[in-house]
């Protein structure tokens, strides 16, 4: 029977956030001290990623020690360096003579136009890694305007002033002993819909209501036609975006299976976000598998996809209005 699950059901992984709420950016780390199998699938035209080539099934590395989701666009990749430093100081990583080399991969979203144009650095990444070791396993990991979701927003088809605040969401499911927990920071160009198909956050019309994305595209076409003879403003148009997530699981997967699962889980993005995987998004999914439970691959992939769809919805439902942007909860209350 399908049941809800939490990160506490996956003791092989340590997780924590660090953020600067004033600046509007942060990072979220997932650590497997003993190493775990990891795969990735990157879509969209604007990714900011670290060490994802290592995760190709044909490459040598078979175990990863950390996955980092971060704000700050490409600047935020520095957070993974701090995580790597903390793990090495704790003796975690592959032994290379007298050294330890932790394998830390990551992806970043673009939040530089929110808050104070700041970005996570190595110190913030190291603080998040330290917090992961100190956090009580039973303590729920916070959602909303935290970690990599601190400066996240959605619905930027007509520019940032029409957008809404989003954040970080978590959803876990368990089938017997098999557990999959999805964690995602939603910073999409497009809108987000609930499981029943209703738009719950995204591009707003002149009265503050969430528009259908196709309606927003119609407005864009009208604007383009009206300004066809004018010189294009390079600062105009949609803001940079990217939705980044990870599925943590106790399933026993090969690198090839973890990679394929990451590809399948992108279906959850496509179900919940419209449009998705655009040239302005760098949408990324990691699958991080600790391997305690023998599981049918397809069963896991289905479970992981359902968990990720739930996490995307929670990322907007748990967000709070900030940086001049309303959240879904604000629309419900008005």
CSV table of C-alpha atoms in Angstrom, one decimal:
chain,number,residue,atom,x,y,z
A,1,UNK,CA,0.0,0.0,0.0
A,2,UNK,CA,1.3,3.5,-0.9
A,3,UNK,CA,2.1,5.6,2.1
A,4,UNK,CA,3.6,9.0,2.7
A,5,UNK,CA,7.3,9.1,3.7
A,6,UNK,CA,9.8,11.6,5.1
A,7,UNK,CA,13.5,12.2,4.9
A,8,UNK,CA,13.7,10.5,8.3
A,9,UNK,CA,12.9,7.3,6.5
A,10,UNK,CA,16.2,7.5,4.6
A,11,UNK,CA,18.9,7.6,7.3
A,12,UNK,CA,21.7,7.1,4.8
A,13,UNK,CA,21.3,10.7,3.8
A,14,UNK,CA,22.0,13.9,5.8
A,15,UNK,CA,20.3,17.1,4.6
A,16,UNK,CA,20.3,20.8,5.5
A,17,UNK,CA,19.8,24.3,4.2
A,18,UNK,CA,21.7,27.6,4.5
A,19,UNK,CA,20.4,30.9,3.2
A,20,UNK,CA,20.6,34.6,3.4
A,21,UNK,CA,17.0,35.7,3.5
A,22,UNK,CA,17.9,39.4,3.3
A,23,UNK,CA,19.9,38.8,0.1
A,24,UNK,CA,17.4,36.3,-1.3
A,25,UNK,CA,19.6,33.3,-2.0
A,26,UNK,CA,20.7,30.0,-0.4
A,27,UNK,CA,21.7,26.4,-0.9
A,28,UNK,CA,20.5,22.9,0.2
A,29,UNK,CA,22.8,20.0,0.6
A,30,UNK,CA,22.3,16.2,0.6
A,31,UNK,CA,25.2,14.1,2.0
A,32,UNK,CA,25.8,10.4,1.8
A,33,UNK,CA,28.8,9.9,4.1
A,34,UNK,CA,29.3,6.3,2.9
A,35,UNK,CA,28.7,7.3,-0.7
A,36,UNK,CA,25.7,6.5,-2.9
A,37,UNK,CA,24.9,5.9,-6.5
A,38,UNK,CA,23.9,9.0,-8.4
A,39,UNK,CA,22.5,9.8,-11.8
A,40,UNK,CA,21.3,13.1,-13.5
A,41,UNK,CA,19.3,14.4,-16.4
A,42,UNK,CA,19.7,18.0,-17.4
A,43,UNK,CA,17.1,19.7,-19.8
A,44,UNK,CA,16.5,23.2,-20.9
A,45,UNK,CA,18.9,25.6,-22.6
A,46,UNK,CA,20.5,27.4,-19.6
A,47,UNK,CA,22.0,24.9,-17.1
A,48,UNK,CA,24.5,25.7,-14.4
A,49,UNK,CA,25.9,22.4,-13.1
A,50,UNK,CA,28.9,20.9,-11.5
A,51,UNK,CA,30.6,17.5,-12.1
A,52,UNK,CA,27.6,16.1,-14.0
A,53,UNK,CA,29.8,14.4,-16.5
A,54,UNK,CA,31.1,12.2,-13.8
A,55,UNK,CA,27.6,10.7,-13.5
A,56,UNK,CA,27.5,9.4,-17.0
A,57,UNK,CA,27.2,5.6,-16.7
A,58,UNK,CA,30.3,4.9,-18.8
A,59,UNK,CA,32.5,7.1,-16.5
A,60,UNK,CA,34.6,5.7,-13.6
A,61,UNK,CA,33.0,7.2,-10.5
A,62,UNK,CA,30.5,4.9,-9.0
A,63,UNK,CA,29.7,6.6,-5.7
A,64,UNK,CA,28.9,10.3,-4.9
A,65,UNK,CA,29.1,11.9,-1.4
A,66,UNK,CA,27.1,15.0,-1.9
A,67,UNK,CA,24.5,16.7,-4.1
A,68,UNK,CA,24.1,20.5,-3.8
A,69,UNK,CA,21.2,22.6,-5.0
A,70,UNK,CA,22.0,26.3,-5.0
A,71,UNK,CA,20.8,29.7,-5.9
A,72,UNK,CA,23.2,32.3,-7.4
A,73,UNK,CA,23.3,31.1,-11.0
A,74,UNK,CA,26.9,29.9,-12.0
A,75,UNK,CA,28.3,31.9,-9.1
A,76,UNK,CA,26.4,29.5,-6.7
A,77,UNK,CA,28.5,26.6,-7.9
A,78,UNK,CA,31.0,27.8,-5.3
A,79,UNK,CA,28.8,26.4,-2.6
A,80,UNK,CA,29.7,22.8,-3.6
A,81,UNK,CA,33.4,23.7,-2.9
A,82,UNK,CA,32.5,24.5,0.7
A,83,UNK,CA,30.6,21.2,1.0
A,84,UNK,CA,33.6,19.4,-0.4
A,85,UNK,CA,35.9,21.1,2.1
A,86,UNK,CA,33.7,20.1,5.0
A,87,UNK,CA,33.5,16.5,3.9
A,88,UNK,CA,37.2,16.2,3.4
A,89,UNK,CA,37.8,17.6,6.9
A,90,UNK,CA,35.6,14.9,8.2
A,91,UNK,CA,37.6,12.2,6.4
A,92,UNK,CA,34.8,11.5,3.9
A,93,UNK,CA,35.7,10.8,0.3
A,94,UNK,CA,37.8,8.6,-1.9
A,95,UNK,CA,41.3,7.9,-0.4
A,96,UNK,CA,44.1,9.1,-2.7
A,97,UNK,CA,47.3,8.3,-0.8
A,98,UNK,CA,47.1,10.7,2.1
A,99,UNK,CA,44.2,12.8,0.8
A,100,UNK,CA,40.5,12.4,0.7
A,101,UNK,CA,38.5,13.5,-2.4
A,102,UNK,CA,34.8,13.8,-1.8
A,103,UNK,CA,32.7,13.6,-4.9
A,104,UNK,CA,30.2,16.5,-4.8
A,105,UNK,CA,27.9,17.3,-7.7
A,106,UNK,CA,25.4,20.1,-8.0
A,107,UNK,CA,23.1,22.5,-10.0
A,108,UNK,CA,22.1,26.1,-9.6
A,109,UNK,CA,19.1,28.2,-10.3
A,110,UNK,CA,19.0,31.9,-11.3
A,111,UNK,CA,17.9,34.2,-8.4
A,112,UNK,CA,20.2,37.1,-9.0
A,113,UNK,CA,17.4,39.6,-9.8
A,114,UNK,CA,15.7,38.9,-6.4
A,115,UNK,CA,16.8,40.4,-3.1
A,116,UNK,CA,20.3,41.9,-3.3
A,117,UNK,CA,22.0,40.3,-6.3
A,118,UNK,CA,24.0,38.0,-4.0
A,119,UNK,CA,24.9,34.4,-4.3
A,120,UNK,CA,25.9,31.4,-2.1
A,121,UNK,CA,29.6,31.0,-1.7
A,122,UNK,CA,31.9,28.3,-0.3
A,123,UNK,CA,31.3,29.5,3.3
A,124,UNK,CA,27.6,29.1,2.9
A,125,UNK,CA,28.0,25.6,1.4
A,126,UNK,CA,30.2,24.6,4.2
A,127,UNK,CA,27.7,25.9,6.8
A,128,UNK,CA,25.0,23.9,5.1
A,129,UNK,CA,27.1,20.8,5.2
A,130,UNK,CA,28.0,21.3,8.8
A,131,UNK,CA,24.3,21.8,9.6
A,132,UNK,CA,23.5,18.5,7.9
A,133,UNK,CA,25.7,16.6,10.3
A,134,UNK,CA,24.2,18.5,13.3
A,135,UNK,CA,20.5,18.2,12.3
A,136,UNK,CA,18.5,15.7,14.2
A,137,UNK,CA,17.3,12.9,11.9
A,138,UNK,CA,13.7,13.2,13.0
A,139,UNK,CA,13.6,17.0,12.6
A,140,UNK,CA,11.7,17.9,9.4
A,141,UNK,CA,13.6,19.7,6.7
A,142,UNK,CA,12.0,23.1,6.3
A,143,UNK,CA,10.1,24.0,3.1
A,144,UNK,CA,9.3,27.3,1.4
A,145,UNK,CA,11.6,30.3,1.3
A,146,UNK,CA,14.6,28.3,2.5
A,147,UNK,CA,17.8,26.9,1.1
A,148,UNK,CA,18.0,26.8,-2.7
A,149,UNK,CA,14.4,28.0,-2.8
A,150,UNK,CA,15.0,31.2,-0.9
A,151,UNK,CA,15.0,33.5,-3.9
A,152,UNK,CA,12.9,31.2,-6.2
A,153,UNK,CA,10.0,32.6,-8.3
A,154,UNK,CA,7.7,31.4,-11.0
A,155,UNK,CA,5.6,32.8,-13.9
A,156,UNK,CA,8.1,35.1,-15.6
A,157,UNK,CA,6.6,35.0,-19.1
A,158,UNK,CA,5.8,38.7,-19.0
A,159,UNK,CA,8.8,39.7,-16.9
A,160,UNK,CA,9.7,39.6,-13.2
A,161,UNK,CA,7.1,42.2,-12.2
A,162,UNK,CA,4.3,39.7,-13.1
A,163,UNK,CA,5.9,36.8,-11.3
A,164,UNK,CA,5.1,35.1,-8.0
A,165,UNK,CA,7.2,33.8,-5.2
A,166,UNK,CA,8.0,30.1,-5.1
A,167,UNK,CA,10.4,28.1,-3.0
A,168,UNK,CA,11.5,24.6,-2.0
A,169,UNK,CA,9.2,21.7,-1.6
A,170,UNK,CA,9.5,18.1,-0.3
A,171,UNK,CA,7.3,15.1,-0.9
A,172,UNK,CA,8.0,11.5,0.0
A,173,UNK,CA,6.3,8.2,-0.8
A,174,UNK,CA,6.8,4.6,0.4
A,175,UNK,CA,5.7,1.3,-1.1
A,176,UNK,CA,6.6,-1.5,1.3
A,177,UNK,CA,10.3,-0.9,2.2
A,178,UNK,CA,10.9,1.1,-1.0
A,179,UNK,CA,11.1,4.9,-0.3
A,180,UNK,CA,11.5,7.9,-2.6
A,181,UNK,CA,11.7,11.5,-1.3
A,182,UNK,CA,11.8,14.3,-3.8
A,183,UNK,CA,13.2,17.7,-2.9
A,184,UNK,CA,12.9,20.6,-5.5
A,185,UNK,CA,13.5,24.3,-5.8
A,186,UNK,CA,11.1,25.7,-8.3
A,187,UNK,CA,12.3,28.8,-10.1
A,188,UNK,CA,10.4,28.2,-13.4
A,189,UNK,CA,9.7,30.5,-16.3
A,190,UNK,CA,6.3,28.9,-16.5
A,191,UNK,CA,3.3,28.5,-14.2
A,192,UNK,CA,2.7,25.7,-11.7
A,193,UNK,CA,-0.5,23.7,-11.6
A,194,UNK,CA,-2.0,21.5,-8.9
A,195,UNK,CA,-2.7,17.8,-9.3
A,196,UNK,CA,-6.3,18.7,-10.5
A,197,UNK,CA,-4.9,21.0,-13.2
A,198,UNK,CA,-5.7,24.4,-11.6
A,199,UNK,CA,-3.1,27.1,-12.0
A,200,UNK,CA,-1.9,27.9,-8.4
A,201,UNK,CA,1.1,30.2,-9.1
A,202,UNK,CA,2.6,31.9,-12.1
A,203,UNK,CA,2.3,34.9,-14.4
A,204,UNK,CA,-0.3,37.3,-13.2
A,205,UNK,CA,-2.7,39.5,-15.2
A,206,UNK,CA,-3.5,43.1,-14.5
A,207,UNK,CA,-5.8,42.2,-11.7
A,208,UNK,CA,-3.3,40.0,-10.0
A,209,UNK,CA,-4.8,36.6,-11.0
A,210,UNK,CA,-2.8,33.7,-12.4
A,211,UNK,CA,-3.1,33.7,-16.2
A,212,UNK,CA,-3.1,30.6,-18.4
A,213,UNK,CA,0.4,30.5,-20.0
A,214,UNK,CA,-1.1,30.4,-23.5
A,215,UNK,CA,-2.8,33.7,-22.7
A,216,UNK,CA,0.5,35.1,-21.6
A,217,UNK,CA,2.1,33.9,-24.9
A,218,UNK,CA,-0.7,35.8,-26.7
A,219,UNK,CA,0.2,39.0,-24.8
A,220,UNK,CA,3.9,38.4,-25.8
A,221,UNK,CA,3.0,38.1,-29.4
A,222,UNK,CA,1.0,41.3,-29.3
A,223,UNK,CA,3.9,43.1,-27.7
A,224,UNK,CA,6.3,41.8,-30.3
A,225,UNK,CA,4.1,42.9,-33.1
A,226,UNK,CA,3.7,46.4,-31.6
A,227,UNK,CA,7.4,46.8,-31.2
A,228,UNK,CA,8.5,45.1,-34.4
A,229,UNK,CA,10.0,48.3,-35.8
A,230,UNK,CA,11.7,49.3,-32.6
A,231,UNK,CA,15.2,48.3,-31.6
A,232,UNK,CA,15.1,45.4,-29.1
A,233,UNK,CA,15.9,46.1,-25.5
A,234,UNK,CA,18.4,43.4,-24.3
A,235,UNK,CA,17.1,43.8,-20.8
A,236,UNK,CA,13.5,43.2,-21.7
A,237,UNK,CA,11.7,39.9,-21.7
A,238,UNK,CA,11.6,36.9,-19.4
A,239,UNK,CA,14.0,36.5,-16.6
A,240,UNK,CA,16.4,33.6,-16.2
A,241,UNK,CA,15.0,30.6,-14.3
A,242,UNK,CA,15.6,26.9,-13.7
A,243,UNK,CA,14.0,24.2,-11.5
A,244,UNK,CA,16.4,21.9,-9.7
A,245,UNK,CA,15.6,18.8,-7.7
A,246,UNK,CA,16.8,15.5,-6.3
A,247,UNK,CA,15.1,12.2,-5.5
A,248,UNK,CA,16.6,10.4,-2.5
A,249,UNK,CA,15.9,6.7,-2.3
A,250,UNK,CA,16.9,3.5,-0.6
A,251,UNK,CA,16.5,1.6,-3.8
A,252,UNK,CA,19.5,-0.4,-5.2
A,253,UNK,CA,20.2,1.2,-8.5
A,254,UNK,CA,23.0,1.1,-11.0
A,255,UNK,CA,24.4,4.4,-12.4
A,256,UNK,CA,22.5,3.7,-15.6
A,257,UNK,CA,19.2,3.1,-13.8
A,258,UNK,CA,19.7,6.3,-11.7
A,259,UNK,CA,20.4,8.2,-14.9
A,260,UNK,CA,17.3,6.8,-16.6
A,261,UNK,CA,15.2,7.5,-13.5
A,262,UNK,CA,16.3,11.1,-13.5
A,263,UNK,CA,15.1,11.3,-17.1
A,264,UNK,CA,11.7,9.8,-16.2
A,265,UNK,CA,11.2,12.1,-13.2
A,266,UNK,CA,11.3,15.1,-15.6
A,267,UNK,CA,7.8,13.9,-16.5
A,268,UNK,CA,6.8,15.4,-13.1
A,269,UNK,CA,8.1,18.8,-14.1
A,270,UNK,CA,6.2,18.6,-17.4
A,271,UNK,CA,2.9,17.7,-15.5
A,272,UNK,CA,3.2,20.5,-13.0
A,273,UNK,CA,5.0,23.3,-14.9
A,274,UNK,CA,4.0,25.0,-18.1
A,275,UNK,CA,6.0,25.8,-20.1
A,276,UNK,CA,9.0,23.8,-19.0
A,277,UNK,CA,12.5,22.9,-20.3
A,278,UNK,CA,12.7,26.2,-22.2
A,279,UNK,CA,15.9,27.8,-23.5
A,280,UNK,CA,15.8,30.0,-20.4
A,281,UNK,CA,15.5,27.1,-18.0
A,282,UNK,CA,18.3,24.7,-16.9
A,283,UNK,CA,16.0,22.1,-15.4
A,284,UNK,CA,17.9,19.3,-13.6
A,285,UNK,CA,17.0,16.2,-11.7
A,286,UNK,CA,19.4,14.1,-9.7
A,287,UNK,CA,18.6,10.6,-8.4
A,288,UNK,CA,20.6,9.7,-5.3
A,289,UNK,CA,20.3,6.0,-4.2
A,290,UNK,CA,21.7,4.5,-1.1
A,291,UNK,CA,21.0,0.9,-2.1
A,292,UNK,CA,19.6,-0.9,0.9
A,293,UNK,CA,16.4,-2.1,-0.7
A,294,UNK,CA,16.2,-4.4,-3.8
A,295,UNK,CA,13.5,-2.8,-6.0
A,296,UNK,CA,11.9,-3.1,-9.4
A,297,UNK,CA,13.3,-0.2,-11.5
A,298,UNK,CA,10.0,0.7,-13.1
A,299,UNK,CA,8.2,0.7,-9.8
A,300,UNK,CA,10.8,3.0,-8.4
A,301,UNK,CA,10.7,5.4,-11.3
A,302,UNK,CA,6.9,5.7,-11.1
A,303,UNK,CA,7.1,6.3,-7.3
A,304,UNK,CA,9.9,8.9,-7.8
A,305,UNK,CA,7.9,10.8,-10.5
A,306,UNK,CA,4.8,10.9,-8.3
A,307,UNK,CA,6.9,12.2,-5.4
A,308,UNK,CA,8.5,14.9,-7.5
A,309,UNK,CA,5.2,16.1,-8.8
A,310,UNK,CA,4.0,16.5,-5.2
A,311,UNK,CA,7.2,18.3,-4.3
A,312,UNK,CA,6.8,20.8,-7.1
A,313,UNK,CA,3.3,21.7,-5.9
A,314,UNK,CA,4.5,22.0,-2.3
A,315,UNK,CA,7.3,24.3,-3.4
A,316,UNK,CA,4.7,27.0,-4.3
A,317,UNK,CA,2.2,26.1,-1.7
A,318,UNK,CA,4.7,26.5,1.1
A,319,UNK,CA,6.3,29.7,-0.2
A,320,UNK,CA,5.6,33.0,1.5
A,321,UNK,CA,5.4,36.3,-0.4
A,322,UNK,CA,8.7,38.2,-0.4
A,323,UNK,CA,10.9,40.6,-2.4
A,324,UNK,CA,7.8,42.3,-3.7
A,325,UNK,CA,6.3,39.1,-5.1
A,326,UNK,CA,3.1,37.5,-3.8
A,327,UNK,CA,2.8,33.8,-3.1
A,328,UNK,CA,0.0,31.3,-3.8
A,329,UNK,CA,-1.2,31.6,-0.2
A,330,UNK,CA,-1.6,35.3,-0.7
A,331,UNK,CA,-4.0,34.8,-3.7
A,332,UNK,CA,-6.0,32.3,-1.7
A,333,UNK,CA,-6.4,34.8,1.2
A,334,UNK,CA,-7.6,37.7,-0.9
